[in-house]
Amino acid sequence: MADADETSKQAERNTNVGDGIAVKKQDIARAKNEGKELTKDEKQRLRKEKKQQKKNKKDDKGESEHENVPLPPSQAVVQCQSQKVCTSEKPAKSKAEQRAERRARQEADRAAKGKKGESAQQPPSGKSKAPPNELQPVVKRLPEHVQVDDPAAVRKLAKKLERQQIPVRSEYGYKVSLFSHLHQYSRKAPLTQQISIPSTVIHPYIVRLGLQYSQGIVAGSNARSIALLHAFQKVIQDYKTPPNEELSRDLVNKLKPYISYLNQCRPLSASMGNAIKYVKKEISNIPCLCKEEEAKKQLLSCIDNYIKEKITLAATTISAYAIEKISNGDVILVYGCSSLVNHILCDAFDKKRKFSVIVVDSRPRLEGREALRRLVKKGICCTYVLISAVSYILPEVSKVFLGAHALLANGYVMSRVGTSQIALVAKAYNVPVLVCCETYKFCERVQTDSFVSNELDDPDDLMVTRKGKIHLENWQDIRQLGLLNLVYDVTPPDFVDLVITDLGMIPCTSVPVVLRVKNVDQ
Amino acid sequence: MPVEVALSERIEAFLAELKRGGSGAGTLRGSGETARETTALLRRITGQAQWSSAGDLMEIIRKEGRRMMATQPSETTVGNMVRRVLKIIREEYARLRGSSEVTDQQESLHQLLTSGGLSEENFGQHFKDLRANVIEAINELLTELEATTDHIAMQALEHIHSNEVIMTIGRSRTVEAFLKDAALKRKFHVIVAECAPFCQGHEMATSLSEAGIETTVIADAAIFAVMSRVNKVIIGTQTVLANGGLRAVNGTHTLALAARHHSTPLIVCAPMFKLSPQFHNEEDTFHKFVSPHEVLPFTEGEILSKVNVYCPVFDYVPPELITLFISNIGGNAPSYTYRLMSELYHPEDHEL
């Protein structure tokens, strides 16, 4: 058996060395660019080849006797599968030989695992275990925006942005130590000050969009997603395939710097992330023989369909479900400005339900005033309070309707900061809490507190003028003083009684089921 | 009983101050000063008014007390001081009459049934030492009042260990002194919730950070979000109610609920003069509202007329959410409040 292994390994190595490498590289490149889901075998093969290439590269740097040495140790490993025996057999080895040994052992392990029926004593090599058929591997990259305290990650990002010719936004102000892993920018220093206008790298529509995001002119996850998709439509319209390039590959590459730029202006939301994934998938699915005009038309209509299905029609469906939950004489509490919740209330009012609304607002964003204006314009009877008065007003409330920014896979609701507080107090007074969320905002992340992944807004927003005096005016001068302006928080699922989505009314804990159903569909 | 002109001028001036001093606009800053001013005024009344027996004096004080309380019902320290002084008068009278204090205080069930309590006592006897004794006792009370903040601050090191994260809301002079005293010896971090719309948390934060304490200001909406990292919540209050609950600045109930959810202890630093024999659903004066333009300014003109806007100042916090009271006589649990109250006030004075 050992001989068979040995020869198979030798054969593998021989195929990889020399011309084989060029062929494999092309394979890899093609596989990557296709963007198709690689099968398990293909992925394993790719990994093996990468390792092999690295090994060969290291070989070129150093020892030449490398080829001959691994044979006996690998034989020994396959036979006895214990490192102790290995090292005891060859007591005095040079460092290079030991390294080679280790690498060969890893190769042997992987080769052995690839064949079924090998003994189960093989120690698993690295993180990539052979996964069962239904579940995806867990290896995920940590997003950049929660690694600000890691200088290596910051350098990597800076290099990437330099390559894409996008300026790096500088941090502002003293950051509270609990949040040193997040970015904190100032609204008074937008990214557009550092790029030349008109920009040669970034489409002007995207520049404008980025500025709108960073100044808060376009806010709210639905609004941001729709604005993003419209901007992508414009980009696609103006796009011309350069010669010798394929639209499906080149357009995706064109979009990458735009996305980095938008990320720098304001971190992407979960809904935007899902929209971008969808657009990229559509683009890479364009067949290569398709003409440019046709391809563009197809893409534009895809994006239109996405907006119509996932946002507009979803809102109508959710509104139809939600109206069943609104009865005459209800006093409904809403927080901040959620486009979906406003839509539901306006629809219910149109269907002649009699209810009154209490709008709760919070500093420093004061988004509730916008919701108040829309509801009053419709003619709904409204009350307005700040979030600190919520325990005074809650005994009069019969239901609480909340919007969501994203629904996480462990059932937590990520929404505007203050939502969890309202849910907490509502629970204490036994008032039902209903969250309204479209399915395109469901996201596969999991999170248990509001610290690990959040957004820090401009700390200067907390300053306020009272009686002609601003108390926190010189907060930067005082070393021990920090201002914290959080944007999001997570609500635990036991505070939420019902989630109304376009697929129906589900409990908070059914979110991963919906995600799975969606993935299978796609 | 006629009251002298100069004295009545004084009283009028004090009432005017009270009326203006609702949210710190007048010269009276904080309930500590109000308590001291009230007691000083009551001492002056005792000294200068015309009265011959304890009963007369009590009647005068009750009358003036009622006037003062009516001016600013939310300022309960005024009423508390009046009740303290009445109790002092009763005690001094009882001492001079010769009856032992102990039997008077311990109203056994038998005594209550047979004698009908002290209601037949009309305090009519005249003692010439009474005036001097009462004034002396009130002076003692004033000394106690002046030292309350220091006594509370002295206990700080028993409750704060190093590297703690402490959360507080709004601005309380007692808590400020408490934290500054602990900061002399220990290093810890304070998170201040700004408490909109008055945003008194900002002043608190600047004051604490200037004393060298690591401070962070957060918006009210972020209280629950950051609560998981907080070790203790230390707050002040406007009044401590008879059942051990609080009447505190708005937003405190949310803070208390968040602390209970995370099992974080809630410590209330309140001097004894804030203890009031009220219950929270007794009078219509529990909630106080100020101008809604703090919440929705007049610049929002067109919708202003079509919406109801509320701006309550106080919140009720039930005693189940409170872990500990720290006062100038030491720490105690909320369930002990009834006992303290029976020592401070006489039951007949609960309704002035």
JSON list of C-alpha atoms in Angstrom, two decimals, chain A residues 20 95 118 253 320 403 410 453:
[
{"chain": "A", "resi": 20, "resn": "GLY", "atom": "CA", "xyz": [1.46, 21.31, -15.67]},
{"chain": "A", "resi": 95, "resn": "LYS", "atom": "CA", "xyz": [15.56, 22.91, 9.24]},
{"chain": "A", "resi": 118, "resn": "GLU", "atom": "CA", "xyz": [-8.65, 5.50, 5.05]},
{"chain": "A", "resi": 253, "resn": "ASN", "atom": "CA", "xyz": [-14.34, 44.75, -11.96]},
{"chain": "A", "resi": 320, "resn": "ALA", "atom": "CA", "xyz": [-51.78, 43.64, 3.75]},
{"chain": "A", "resi": 403, "resn": "GLY", "atom": "CA", "xyz": [-38.89, 48.84, 11.44]},
{"chain": "A", "resi": 410, "resn": "ASN", "atom": "CA", "xyz": [-29.77, 34.15, 15.25]},
{"chain": "A", "resi": 453, "resn": "SER", "atom": "CA", "xyz": [-20.26, 45.43, 14.65]}
]
